Every structure is written in C-alpha cells, then in structure tokens.
Amino acid sequence: MRRPWSIRARTTLTFAVASMVLTAAVVLLVTWGSTLTLSDAYGSAVALQRSDAAEFGDAGGPEPRPGSEPSGSSGSPEGSAAAVVRVAAQTQWQWATAGVVAAGVLAGLVGWFVSRRVLLPVDRIAAAAERLSASTLHERIGLDGPDDELRRLARSIDDLLDRLETAFESQRRFVAQASHELRTPLAVQRTALQVGLHDGAGPAELVCVREELLEQNRRSEHLVESLLVLAEADRGLDGRTERIDLAALAHEVVLHAEDHAQRCTVRLTETVDTTSGLVAVTAEPVLTRQLLTNLVDNAIEYNQTGGAVVVRVRDDGLEVENSGPPVEPDEVAHLLEPFRRGRGAAPGRHSGLGLSIVTAITRAHGWTLAVVTRAEGGLVVRVRMTD
C-alpha cells in the first residue's frame, strides 16, 4: 500500500490530534467535575438557608420578604457564596491535578506506542546490517509498508548491497582468473626445465629451453605490469590530473606502435577530426597514455593480415577502429571483462587485460566508453571525454 504522507507528517499529525484530544478531555473533565461539585455545594447551601429560615419563623420573628434570604452569619448570602467559592476552587484544583496526571500518562502511552511503531523498521534495518558479511551479501532488507523515508532508506541500502555483491563477485572471479593466468607460465617453465634439461640435453635443446623460459618470463612480467596498472586505475585519480594535448598524445602512441603494426602486417593511420586541430583534456597523463596504448595494441593484435587500424581524435574524445574477424554483439560486454580474449589474436604478449584496463581508466576519469561491432568485421571503440 502506497501512502503519500511521510513519517514526519504522519507523526506530527498523530501527536497533534492526540494533544488536542487529550487537552479537550482534560478541559471537559475539569469542567464537568467542577460543575458537579458546585451544584452539590449550592444545593446544600440552599437547603441550609431554608432550614434556618423555618426555625427563625417558628420563633415569632418577622417573616422574610419574598425573594430575600435570611440574615445571619452562617446563612447570609455572603457566607454561602464564600463557602461555595472555596469549595469550587479546592475542587477545581483537585480535578485539574488529576486531569493533568491522567493526560501525562495517556500521552506517555501514546508516545511509546507511536515511537515503537515508527522505530520498528529501523530495528529491522539494524538487524539486517548486523548479519551482513562477505558471505551473506545476498541477503536484503526487503522492507515493506508505506513508501516513506525508512522504506526509501532500506531500498537504498538494498541497492548498495547489490553493488557490493557484484563487486565482491567480480573480485573473486578476478582473483581466480589472475591465479590461473599466473600459474600457467610457471607450469610451462617447470615443464620446460623437466623435459628440456634432461641429463643428455645438447646445446640446441638448451637454447630452446632458454628461449622458452625467457618468453614465459616476459609474459609473466607483462601480466604483472598489467595487473598493477589495473589496480592503479581502480584506485582512482586522487587529483593527479593535468591538461593534456590529446592529438599530440595520439601521435606519439601511433609512432611507437608502428613497428608492432608492421610486424603484424597491419596498416596504422591517425586522423584529427577537430575544428581547431587541438583537443585539450584534463586527465592523468600516465593512465591516459596507457588507455590509448592498450586500444591501439588490441586493434593491431586482434586483426587480420593486411588489415587496418585508424586512430581518430575528435572534439569530444577519441576513436579507434580496426578490421578483423566478425564479432557478435553479445560478445562485446564479455570482452571488457578481465582475461577475456577475442578470436584471431596475433601472436604476442597479450594478457587479456587490455580492455579491462581501458574500462577502469575510463571509469576513473568519469568518461564514457562505447564498443560497437562492424558489419564487415572488427570493432569501433569510442571514448567520450567530458572535461
């Protein structure tokens, strides 16, 4: 059931109505008690005066005039009125005291009941928070009832738990994948040592083992460097930003990757599609260079013989397009995960972390990353850099 009023409004209205009802009850109680007592006192005084008047008439005294009261200290109008006022004042104080005490007790009971009802969802939220741990992140508060502040708070906490569960699951998967990737070159090195360096190994076999060990060492070194860059990107920028000429940076990265492109028989070009020929962005320089380097290296490695890679610098960011084998649209999201490798990679020291690092760097800067498949094969990766 959805209620448009908030807890604050409902609590205020509840206590306001309760206060008005209790106040009215106290006033009515005091008035009723005072009126009842005054009526009894007045009736007693009138009866006393009539009795005195009858005794006075029997003694032979003059008859009192119609409409007049008999004189005397005890039965005079002044004495009767003073007695009535004293009794009324005393009774009113008694009833007022009793009414205030009763109202205080009732207000306390109402406040206790309302506060318990209001704080019951808070107890549920606190109990759920106390049960949370790394192994119980799947639990949710699931608070029902009116759509008020507490339910919105519980919903926000549930959303936070969803993100935490996703992050923990991603971390577990990343650790498992990283362990597997680090274990593979170690197993290859052990196999090379056990098989290649047997007792009768000749010089040629020693050379082969040495080359294999060096290659696996380079692969492990590249993997560790990639993991460090990924951790650095996930840690955030911490204010380490400056103005960067994106066109100049793209030119440097392309020049550095030309040898790699030639070895893979891939044509590498760059274009600047801007109004001024200069794009300056505020970014962390080392991570930004790593982002562009990973995009260019991936575009070269995941290509085909005689393929092409185009690096475009635009007014709103940069774009890297490459030819290559066809990629299904459903596979694009998986390519951004750690240790995911696409089909058709050229031989090289590829760790499967290239696009993961690009994603982390983009997220750290608050940029937008879009990966689109080409109908003729290959990908178009766009990074929209908002300053």
Coordinates of N, CA, C and O in Angstrom, one line a residue, residues 114-292:
V114 N 3.5 5.0 19.5 CA 3.9 5.6 18.2 C 5.4 5.4 17.9 O 5.8 5.0 16.8
S115 N 6.2 5.7 18.9 CA 7.6 5.5 18.7 C 8.0 4.1 18.4 O 8.9 3.8 17.6
R116 N 7.4 3.1 19.1 CA 7.7 1.7 18.8 C 7.3 1.4 17.4 O 8.0 0.7 16.7
R117 N 6.1 1.9 16.9 CA 5.7 1.6 15.6 C 6.6 2.2 14.6 O 6.9 1.7 13.5
V118 N 7.1 3.5 14.9 CA 8.0 4.2 13.9 C 9.3 3.5 13.9 O 9.9 3.4 12.8
L119 N 9.9 3.1 15.0 CA 11.2 2.6 15.1 C 11.3 1.1 14.8 O 12.4 0.6 14.7
L120 N 10.2 0.4 14.5 CA 10.2 -1.0 14.2 C 11.0 -1.3 12.9 O 11.8 -2.2 12.8
P121 N 10.8 -0.5 11.8 CA 11.6 -0.7 10.6 C 13.1 -0.4 10.8 O 13.9 -1.1 10.2
V122 N 13.4 0.5 11.7 CA 14.8 0.8 12.0 C 15.5 -0.4 12.6 O 16.6 -0.8 12.4
D123 N 14.7 -1.1 13.5 CA 15.2 -2.3 14.2 C 15.5 -3.4 13.1 O 16.5 -4.1 13.2
R124 N 14.6 -3.5 12.1 CA 14.8 -4.5 11.1 C 16.0 -4.1 10.2 O 16.8 -5.0 9.9
I125 N 16.2 -2.8 9.9 CA 17.4 -2.4 9.2 C 18.7 -2.7 9.9 O 19.7 -3.2 9.4
A126 N 18.7 -2.4 11.2 CA 19.8 -2.6 12.1 C 20.1 -4.1 12.2 O 21.3 -4.5 12.1
A127 N 19.1 -4.9 12.3 CA 19.3 -6.4 12.4 C 19.9 -6.9 11.1 O 20.8 -7.8 11.1
A128 N 19.4 -6.4 10.0 CA 19.9 -6.9 8.7 C 21.4 -6.5 8.5 O 22.2 -7.2 8.0
A129 N 21.7 -5.2 9.0 CA 23.1 -4.7 8.8 C 24.0 -5.5 9.7 O 25.2 -5.8 9.3
E130 N 23.6 -6.0 10.9 CA 24.4 -6.7 11.8 C 24.7 -8.1 11.2 O 25.7 -8.7 11.5
R131 N 23.8 -8.7 10.4 CA 24.0 -10.0 9.8 C 24.9 -10.0 8.6 O 25.4 -11.1 8.2
L132 N 25.2 -8.8 8.1 CA 25.9 -8.7 6.8 C 27.4 -9.1 7.0 O 28.0 -8.8 8.0
S133 N 27.9 -9.9 6.0 CA 29.3 -10.2 6.0 C 29.6 -10.5 4.5 O 28.8 -10.5 3.7
A134 N 30.9 -10.9 4.3 CA 31.3 -11.2 2.9 C 30.5 -12.4 2.4 O 30.3 -12.6 1.1
S135 N 30.0 -13.3 3.2 CA 29.3 -14.5 2.8 C 27.8 -14.3 2.8 O 27.1 -15.2 2.4
T136 N 27.3 -13.2 3.3 CA 25.8 -13.0 3.4 C 25.4 -11.8 2.6 O 24.4 -11.2 3.0
L137 N 26.2 -11.4 1.6 CA 25.8 -10.2 0.9 C 24.6 -10.4 0.0 O 24.1 -9.5 -0.6
H138 N 24.1 -11.7 -0.1 CA 22.9 -11.9 -0.9 C 21.7 -11.6 -0.2 O 20.6 -11.5 -0.8
E139 N 21.8 -11.4 1.1 CA 20.6 -11.1 1.9 C 20.2 -9.6 1.7 O 21.0 -8.7 1.4
R140 N 18.9 -9.3 1.7 CA 18.3 -8.0 1.5 C 17.3 -7.7 2.7 O 16.8 -8.6 3.3
I141 N 17.2 -6.4 2.9 CA 16.2 -5.9 3.9 C 14.8 -6.2 3.5 O 14.0 -6.7 4.2
G142 N 14.5 -5.8 2.3 CA 13.1 -6.0 1.7 C 12.0 -5.4 2.6 O 11.0 -6.1 2.9
L143 N 12.2 -4.2 3.0 CA 11.2 -3.6 3.9 C 9.9 -3.3 3.1 O 10.0 -2.7 2.0
D144 N 8.8 -3.7 3.7 CA 7.5 -3.4 3.1 C 6.8 -2.3 3.8 O 7.4 -1.8 4.8
G145 N 5.6 -2.0 3.4 CA 4.8 -1.0 4.1 C 4.8 0.3 3.3 O 5.0 0.3 2.1
P146 N 4.4 1.4 3.9 CA 4.3 2.7 3.2 C 5.6 3.1 2.5 O 6.7 2.9 3.1
D147 N 5.5 3.8 1.4 CA 6.7 4.3 0.7 C 7.1 5.6 1.4 O 6.9 6.7 0.8
D148 N 7.8 5.5 2.5 CA 8.2 6.7 3.3 C 9.7 6.7 3.3 O 10.4 6.1 2.6
E149 N 10.3 7.6 4.2 CA 11.7 7.8 4.3 C 12.4 6.5 4.7 O 13.5 6.2 4.1
L150 N 11.9 5.7 5.6 CA 12.6 4.5 6.0 C 12.6 3.4 4.9 O 13.6 2.7 4.7
R151 N 11.5 3.4 4.2 CA 11.5 2.4 3.1 C 12.4 2.8 2.0 O 13.1 2.0 1.3
R152 N 12.5 4.1 1.7 CA 13.5 4.6 0.7 C 14.9 4.3 1.2 O 15.8 4.0 0.4
L153 N 15.1 4.5 2.5 CA 16.5 4.2 3.1 C 16.8 2.7 2.9 O 17.9 2.3 2.5
A154 N 15.8 1.8 3.2 CA 16.0 0.4 3.1 C 16.3 0.0 1.6 O 17.1 -0.8 1.3
R155 N 15.6 0.7 0.7 CA 15.8 0.4 -0.7 C 17.2 0.9 -1.2 O 17.8 0.2 -2.0
S156 N 17.6 2.0 -0.6 CA 19.0 2.5 -1.0 C 20.0 1.5 -0.5 O 21.0 1.2 -1.1
I157 N 19.8 1.0 0.8 CA 20.8 0.0 1.3 C 20.7 -1.3 0.5 O 21.8 -1.9 0.2
D158 N 19.6 -1.7 0.0 CA 19.5 -2.9 -0.8 C 20.2 -2.7 -2.1 O 20.9 -3.6 -2.6
D159 N 20.1 -1.5 -2.7 CA 20.8 -1.2 -3.9 C 22.4 -1.2 -3.7 O 23.1 -1.7 -4.5
L160 N 22.7 -0.6 -2.5 CA 24.2 -0.7 -2.1 C 24.7 -2.1 -2.0 O 25.8 -2.5 -2.4
L161 N 23.8 -3.0 -1.4 CA 24.2 -4.4 -1.3 C 24.3 -5.1 -2.6 O 25.2 -5.9 -2.8
D162 N 23.5 -4.7 -3.6 CA 23.6 -5.2 -4.9 C 24.9 -4.9 -5.5 O 25.6 -5.7 -6.1
R163 N 25.3 -3.6 -5.4 CA 26.6 -3.2 -5.9 C 27.8 -3.9 -5.2 O 28.8 -4.3 -5.8
L164 N 27.7 -4.0 -3.9 CA 28.7 -4.7 -3.1 C 28.8 -6.1 -3.5 O 29.9 -6.7 -3.7
E165 N 27.7 -6.8 -3.7 CA 27.7 -8.2 -4.1 C 28.3 -8.4 -5.5 O 29.2 -9.3 -5.7
T166 N 28.0 -7.5 -6.4 CA 28.6 -7.5 -7.7 C 30.1 -7.3 -7.6 O 30.9 -8.0 -8.3
A167 N 30.5 -6.3 -6.8 CA 32.0 -6.0 -6.7 C 32.7 -7.2 -6.1 O 33.8 -7.6 -6.5
F168 N 32.1 -7.8 -5.0 CA 32.8 -8.9 -4.4 C 32.9 -10.1 -5.3 O 33.9 -10.8 -5.4
E169 N 31.8 -10.3 -6.1 CA 31.8 -11.5 -7.0 C 32.8 -11.2 -8.1 O 33.6 -12.1 -8.5
S170 N 32.9 -10.0 -8.6 CA 33.9 -9.6 -9.6 C 35.3 -9.8 -9.1 O 36.2 -10.3 -9.8
Q171 N 35.5 -9.4 -7.8 CA 36.8 -9.6 -7.2 C 37.2 -11.0 -7.0 O 38.4 -11.4 -7.3
R172 N 36.3 -11.9 -6.6 CA 36.6 -13.3 -6.5 C 36.9 -13.9 -7.9 O 37.9 -14.7 -8.0
R173 N 36.1 -13.5 -8.9 CA 36.4 -14.0 -10.2 C 37.7 -13.5 -10.7 O 38.5 -14.3 -11.4
F174 N 38.1 -12.3 -10.4 CA 39.3 -11.7 -10.9 C 40.5 -12.4 -10.2 O 41.5 -12.7 -10.9
V175 N 40.4 -12.7 -8.9 CA 41.5 -13.4 -8.2 C 41.7 -14.8 -8.8 O 42.8 -15.2 -9.0
A176 N 40.5 -15.5 -9.0 CA 40.7 -16.8 -9.6 C 41.3 -16.8 -10.9 O 42.2 -17.6 -11.2
Q177 N 40.9 -15.8 -11.8 CA 41.4 -15.8 -13.1 C 42.9 -15.4 -13.1 O 43.7 -15.9 -13.8
A178 N 43.3 -14.4 -12.2 CA 44.6 -14.0 -12.1 C 45.5 -15.1 -11.6 O 46.7 -15.3 -12.1
S179 N 45.0 -15.9 -10.6 CA 45.8 -17.1 -10.2 C 46.0 -18.1 -11.3 O 47.1 -18.6 -11.4
H180 N 45.0 -18.3 -12.1 CA 45.1 -19.2 -13.2 C 46.2 -18.7 -14.2 O 47.0 -19.4 -14.7
E181 N 46.1 -17.4 -14.5 CA 47.0 -16.8 -15.5 C 48.4 -16.8 -15.0 O 49.4 -17.0 -15.8
L182 N 48.6 -16.6 -13.7 CA 50.0 -16.6 -13.2 C 50.5 -18.0 -13.0 O 51.7 -18.2 -13.1
R183 N 49.6 -19.0 -12.8 CA 50.0 -20.4 -12.7 C 50.5 -21.0 -14.0 O 51.4 -21.8 -14.1
T184 N 49.8 -20.5 -15.1 CA 50.2 -21.1 -16.4 C 51.6 -21.0 -16.8 O 52.3 -22.0 -17.2
P185 N 52.2 -19.7 -16.8 CA 53.6 -19.7 -17.2 C 54.5 -20.4 -16.2 O 55.6 -20.9 -16.6
L186 N 54.2 -20.5 -14.9 CA 55.0 -21.2 -14.0 C 55.0 -22.7 -14.4 O 56.0 -23.4 -14.3
A187 N 53.8 -23.2 -14.7 CA 53.7 -24.6 -15.1 C 54.5 -24.9 -16.4 O 55.2 -25.9 -16.6
V188 N 54.5 -23.9 -17.4 CA 55.2 -24.1 -18.6 C 56.7 -24.1 -18.3 O 57.5 -24.9 -18.9
Q189 N 57.1 -23.2 -17.5 CA 58.6 -23.1 -17.1 C 59.0 -24.4 -16.5 O 60.1 -24.9 -16.8
R190 N 58.2 -25.0 -15.6 CA 58.6 -26.2 -14.9 C 58.7 -27.3 -15.9 O 59.6 -28.2 -15.9
T191 N 57.7 -27.4 -16.8 CA 57.7 -28.4 -17.9 C 59.0 -28.3 -18.7 O 59.6 -29.3 -19.1
A192 N 59.3 -27.0 -19.1 CA 60.5 -26.8 -20.0 C 61.7 -27.3 -19.2 O 62.6 -27.9 -19.8
L193 N 61.8 -27.0 -18.0 CA 63.0 -27.4 -17.2 C 63.1 -28.9 -17.1 O 64.2 -29.5 -17.2
Q194 N 61.9 -29.6 -16.8 CA 61.9 -31.0 -16.6 C 62.2 -31.8 -17.9 O 62.9 -32.8 -17.9
V195 N 61.6 -31.3 -19.0 CA 61.7 -32.1 -20.2 C 62.9 -31.6 -21.0 O 63.7 -32.5 -21.6
G196 N 63.2 -30.3 -21.1 CA 64.2 -29.8 -22.0 C 65.6 -30.0 -21.4 O 66.6 -30.2 -22.1
L197 N 65.7 -30.0 -20.0 CA 67.0 -30.1 -19.4 C 67.2 -31.5 -18.8 O 67.5 -31.6 -17.6
H198 N 67.1 -32.4 -19.6 CA 67.4 -33.8 -19.2 C 68.9 -34.0 -19.1 O 69.7 -33.2 -19.6
D199 N 69.3 -35.2 -18.7 CA 70.7 -35.4 -18.5 C 71.5 -35.3 -19.8 O 72.7 -34.9 -19.8
G200 N 70.9 -35.8 -20.9 CA 71.7 -35.8 -22.1 C 71.3 -34.6 -23.0 O 71.5 -34.7 -24.3
A201 N 70.9 -33.5 -22.5 CA 70.5 -32.3 -23.3 C 71.7 -31.7 -24.0 O 72.8 -31.5 -23.4
G202 N 71.5 -31.4 -25.3 CA 72.6 -30.8 -26.0 C 72.5 -29.3 -26.1 O 71.5 -28.7 -25.6
P203 N 73.4 -28.6 -26.8 CA 73.4 -27.2 -26.9 C 72.1 -26.7 -27.5 O 71.5 -25.6 -27.1
A204 N 71.6 -27.4 -28.5 CA 70.4 -26.9 -29.2 C 69.2 -26.9 -28.3 O 68.3 -26.0 -28.3
E205 N 69.1 -28.0 -27.5 CA 68.0 -28.1 -26.6 C 68.1 -27.0 -25.5 O 67.1 -26.5 -25.0
L206 N 69.3 -26.7 -25.0 CA 69.5 -25.7 -24.0 C 69.0 -24.3 -24.6 O 68.4 -23.5 -23.9
V207 N 69.3 -24.1 -25.9 CA 68.9 -22.8 -26.5 C 67.4 -22.7 -26.5 O 66.8 -21.7 -26.2
C208 N 66.7 -23.8 -26.9 CA 65.3 -23.9 -26.9 C 64.7 -23.6 -25.5 O 63.7 -22.9 -25.4
V209 N 65.2 -24.3 -24.5 CA 64.7 -24.1 -23.2 C 64.9 -22.6 -22.7 O 64.0 -22.0 -22.1
R210 N 66.1 -22.1 -23.1 CA 66.3 -20.7 -22.7 C 65.3 -19.8 -23.3 O 64.8 -18.9 -22.7
E211 N 65.1 -19.9 -24.6 CA 64.1 -19.1 -25.3 C 62.7 -19.2 -24.7 O 62.0 -18.2 -24.6
E212 N 62.3 -20.5 -24.4 CA 61.0 -20.7 -23.8 C 60.9 -20.0 -22.4 O 59.9 -19.4 -22.1
L213 N 61.9 -20.2 -21.6 CA 61.9 -19.6 -20.3 C 61.9 -18.0 -20.4 O 61.2 -17.4 -19.6
L214 N 62.6 -17.5 -21.3 CA 62.6 -16.0 -21.5 C 61.2 -15.5 -22.0 O 60.7 -14.5 -21.5
E215 N 60.6 -16.3 -22.9 CA 59.3 -15.9 -23.4 C 58.3 -15.9 -22.2 O 57.4 -15.0 -22.1
Q216 N 58.3 -17.0 -21.4 CA 57.4 -17.1 -20.3 C 57.7 -16.0 -19.3 O 56.7 -15.5 -18.6
N217 N 58.9 -15.7 -19.1 CA 59.3 -14.7 -18.1 C 58.7 -13.3 -18.6 O 58.2 -12.5 -17.8
R218 N 58.9 -13.0 -19.9 CA 58.3 -11.8 -20.5 C 56.8 -11.8 -20.3 O 56.2 -10.7 -20.0
R219 N 56.2 -12.9 -20.5 CA 54.7 -13.0 -20.4 C 54.3 -12.7 -19.0 O 53.3 -12.0 -18.7
S220 N 55.0 -13.3 -18.0 CA 54.6 -13.1 -16.6 C 54.9 -11.6 -16.2 O 54.1 -11.0 -15.5
E221 N 56.0 -11.1 -16.7 CA 56.3 -9.7 -16.4 C 55.2 -8.7 -16.9 O 54.8 -7.8 -16.3
H222 N 54.8 -9.0 -18.2 CA 53.7 -8.2 -18.8 C 52.4 -8.3 -18.0 O 51.7 -7.4 -17.8
L223 N 52.1 -9.6 -17.6 CA 50.9 -9.8 -16.8 C 50.9 -9.0 -15.5 O 49.9 -8.4 -15.1
V224 N 52.0 -9.1 -14.8 CA 52.1 -8.4 -13.5 C 52.0 -6.9 -13.7 O 51.4 -6.1 -13.0
E225 N 52.7 -6.3 -14.8 CA 52.6 -4.9 -15.1 C 51.1 -4.5 -15.4 O 50.6 -3.5 -14.9
S226 N 50.4 -5.4 -16.1 CA 49.0 -5.1 -16.4 C 48.2 -5.1 -15.2 O 47.3 -4.2 -15.0
L227 N 48.4 -6.0 -14.3 CA 47.7 -6.1 -13.0 C 47.9 -4.8 -12.2 O 47.0 -4.3 -11.5
L228 N 49.2 -4.4 -12.2 CA 49.5 -3.2 -11.4 C 48.8 -1.9 -12.0 O 48.3 -1.1 -11.3
V229 N 48.7 -1.8 -13.3 CA 48.1 -0.7 -14.0 C 46.6 -0.8 -13.7 O 45.9 0.2 -13.4
L230 N 46.0 -2.0 -13.7 CA 44.6 -2.1 -13.4 C 44.3 -1.7 -12.0 O 43.3 -1.1 -11.7
A231 N 45.1 -2.1 -11.1 CA 44.9 -1.7 -9.7 C 45.1 -0.2 -9.5 O 44.3 0.4 -8.7
E232 N 46.0 0.4 -10.2 CA 46.2 1.8 -10.1 C 45.0 2.6 -10.7 O 44.5 3.6 -10.1
A233 N 44.4 2.1 -11.8 CA 43.2 2.7 -12.3 C 42.0 2.5 -11.4 O 41.2 3.5 -11.2
D234 N 41.9 1.4 -10.8 CA 40.7 1.2 -9.8 C 40.9 2.0 -8.6 O 39.9 2.3 -7.9
R235 N 42.1 2.4 -8.2 CA 42.3 3.2 -7.0 C 41.8 4.6 -7.2 O 41.5 5.3 -6.2
G236 N 41.7 5.1 -8.4 CA 41.2 6.5 -8.6 C 42.4 7.4 -8.9 O 43.6 7.0 -9.0
L237 N 42.0 8.7 -9.2 CA 43.0 9.7 -9.7 C 43.6 10.4 -8.5 O 44.8 10.8 -8.6
D238 N 42.9 10.7 -7.4 CA 43.5 11.4 -6.3 C 44.0 12.8 -6.7 O 45.0 13.2 -6.1
G239 N 43.3 13.5 -7.6 CA 43.8 14.8 -8.0 C 45.0 14.9 -8.9 O 45.5 16.0 -9.2
R240 N 45.5 13.7 -9.4 CA 46.7 13.7 -10.2 C 46.4 14.0 -11.6 O 46.6 13.1 -12.5
T241 N 45.8 15.1 -12.0 CA 45.4 15.4 -13.3 C 46.1 16.7 -13.8 O 46.5 17.5 -13.0
E242 N 46.2 16.8 -15.1 CA 46.7 18.0 -15.8 C 46.1 18.1 -17.2 O 45.5 17.1 -17.7
R243 N 46.4 19.2 -17.8 CA 45.9 19.4 -19.2 C 46.8 18.7 -20.2 O 48.0 18.8 -20.1
I244 N 46.1 17.9 -21.0 CA 46.8 17.0 -22.0 C 46.4 17.3 -23.4 O 45.2 17.5 -23.6
D245 N 47.3 17.5 -24.3 CA 47.0 17.6 -25.7 C 46.8 16.2 -26.3 O 47.7 15.4 -26.5
L246 N 45.5 15.9 -26.5 CA 45.1 14.6 -26.9 C 45.7 14.2 -28.3 O 46.1 13.1 -28.6
A247 N 45.7 15.2 -29.2 CA 46.2 15.0 -30.6 C 47.7 14.6 -30.6 O 48.1 13.7 -31.2
A248 N 48.5 15.4 -29.8 CA 49.9 15.1 -29.6 C 50.1 13.7 -29.0 O 51.0 13.0 -29.4
L249 N 49.3 13.4 -28.0 CA 49.5 12.1 -27.3 C 49.2 11.0 -28.3 O 49.9 9.9 -28.4
A250 N 48.1 11.1 -29.1 CA 47.8 10.1 -30.1 C 48.9 9.9 -31.1 O 49.2 8.8 -31.5
H251 N 49.5 11.0 -31.5 CA 50.6 10.9 -32.5 C 51.8 10.1 -31.9 O 52.4 9.3 -32.6
E252 N 52.1 10.4 -30.7 CA 53.2 9.7 -30.0 C 52.9 8.2 -29.9 O 53.8 7.3 -30.2
V253 N 51.7 7.8 -29.5 CA 51.4 6.4 -29.4 C 51.4 5.7 -30.7 O 51.9 4.6 -30.8
V254 N 50.9 6.4 -31.8 CA 50.9 5.7 -33.1 C 52.3 5.5 -33.6 O 52.6 4.5 -34.1
L255 N 53.2 6.5 -33.4 CA 54.6 6.4 -33.8 C 55.2 5.2 -33.1 O 56.0 4.4 -33.7
H256 N 54.9 5.1 -31.8 CA 55.5 4.0 -31.0 C 55.0 2.6 -31.4 O 55.7 1.6 -31.3
A257 N 53.8 2.5 -31.9 CA 53.2 1.3 -32.3 C 53.4 0.9 -33.8 O 52.9 -0.2 -34.2
E258 N 54.1 1.7 -34.5 CA 54.2 1.4 -36.0 C 55.0 0.1 -36.2 O 54.7 -0.7 -37.1
D259 N 56.1 -0.1 -35.4 CA 56.9 -1.3 -35.6 C 56.0 -2.6 -35.3 O 56.1 -3.6 -36.1
H260 N 55.2 -2.5 -34.3 CA 54.3 -3.6 -34.0 C 53.3 -3.8 -35.1 O 53.1 -5.0 -35.5
A261 N 52.8 -2.8 -35.7 CA 51.8 -2.9 -36.8 C 52.5 -3.5 -38.0 O 51.9 -4.4 -38.7
Q262 N 53.7 -3.1 -38.3 CA 54.4 -3.6 -39.5 C 54.7 -5.1 -39.3 O 54.6 -5.9 -40.3
R263 N 55.1 -5.6 -38.1 CA 55.3 -7.0 -37.9 C 54.1 -7.8 -38.1 O 54.1 -8.9 -38.5
C264 N 52.9 -7.2 -37.7 CA 51.6 -7.9 -37.9 C 51.0 -7.6 -39.3 O 49.8 -8.0 -39.5
T265 N 51.7 -6.9 -40.1 CA 51.2 -6.6 -41.5 C 49.9 -5.9 -41.4 O 48.9 -6.2 -42.1
V266 N 49.8 -4.9 -40.5 CA 48.6 -4.1 -40.3 C 48.9 -2.6 -40.6 O 50.0 -2.1 -40.2
R267 N 48.1 -1.9 -41.4 CA 48.3 -0.5 -41.7 C 47.7 0.3 -40.6 O 46.5 0.3 -40.3
L268 N 48.5 1.2 -40.0 CA 48.2 2.0 -38.9 C 48.2 3.5 -39.3 O 49.2 4.0 -39.8
T269 N 47.1 4.2 -39.1 CA 47.0 5.6 -39.5 C 46.3 6.3 -38.4 O 45.6 5.8 -37.5
E270 N 46.4 7.7 -38.4 CA 45.8 8.5 -37.4 C 45.2 9.7 -38.2 O 45.7 10.2 -39.2
T271 N 44.1 10.2 -37.7 CA 43.4 11.4 -38.2 C 43.0 12.3 -37.0 O 42.7 11.8 -35.9
V272 N 42.9 13.6 -37.3 CA 42.4 14.6 -36.3 C 41.2 15.2 -36.9 O 41.3 16.1 -37.8
D273 N 40.0 14.8 -36.4 CA 38.8 15.4 -36.9 C 38.2 16.4 -35.9 O 37.2 16.2 -35.2
T274 N 38.9 17.5 -35.8 CA 38.5 18.5 -34.8 C 38.4 19.9 -35.5 O 39.0 20.0 -36.6
T275 N 37.8 20.8 -35.0 CA 37.6 22.1 -35.6 C 38.9 22.9 -35.5 O 39.2 23.7 -36.4
S276 N 39.7 22.7 -34.4 CA 40.9 23.5 -34.3 C 42.2 22.7 -34.4 O 43.3 23.3 -34.4
G277 N 42.1 21.4 -34.5 CA 43.2 20.5 -34.6 C 43.9 20.3 -33.3 O 45.0 19.7 -33.2
L278 N 43.3 20.8 -32.2 CA 43.9 20.6 -30.9 C 42.7 20.3 -29.9 O 41.7 20.9 -29.9
V279 N 42.9 19.2 -29.2 CA 42.0 18.8 -28.2 C 42.7 18.7 -26.8 O 43.6 17.8 -26.7
A280 N 42.3 19.5 -25.9 CA 43.0 19.5 -24.6 C 42.0 19.0 -23.6 O 40.8 19.5 -23.5
V281 N 42.4 18.0 -22.8 CA 41.5 17.4 -21.8 C 42.3 17.4 -20.5 O 43.5 17.4 -20.4
T282 N 41.5 17.4 -19.4 CA 42.1 17.3 -18.0 C 42.1 15.8 -17.6 O 41.0 15.2 -17.5
A283 N 43.3 15.2 -17.5 CA 43.3 13.8 -17.2 C 44.7 13.5 -16.6 O 45.6 14.3 -16.5
E284 N 44.7 12.2 -16.1 CA 46.0 11.7 -15.5 C 46.9 11.3 -16.7 O 46.4 10.4 -17.5
P285 N 48.0 11.8 -16.9 CA 48.8 11.6 -18.2 C 49.2 10.1 -18.4 O 49.1 9.6 -19.5
V286 N 49.7 9.5 -17.3 CA 50.2 8.1 -17.4 C 49.1 7.2 -17.8 O 49.2 6.3 -18.7
L287 N 47.9 7.3 -17.1 CA 46.8 6.4 -17.4 C 46.2 6.7 -18.7 O 45.8 5.7 -19.4
T288 N 46.2 7.9 -19.1 CA 45.6 8.2 -20.4 C 46.5 7.7 -21.5 O 45.9 7.1 -22.5
R289 N 47.8 7.7 -21.4 CA 48.7 7.1 -22.4 C 48.5 5.6 -22.4 O 48.4 5.0 -23.5
Q290 N 48.3 5.0 -21.2 CA 48.1 3.6 -21.2 C 46.8 3.2 -21.8 O 46.7 2.2 -22.5
L291 N 45.7 4.0 -21.7 CA 44.4 3.7 -22.3 C 44.6 3.7 -23.8 O 44.1 2.8 -24.5
L292 N 45.2 4.7 -24.4 CA 45.3 4.8 -25.8 C 46.3 3.7 -26.3 O 46.0 3.1 -27.4

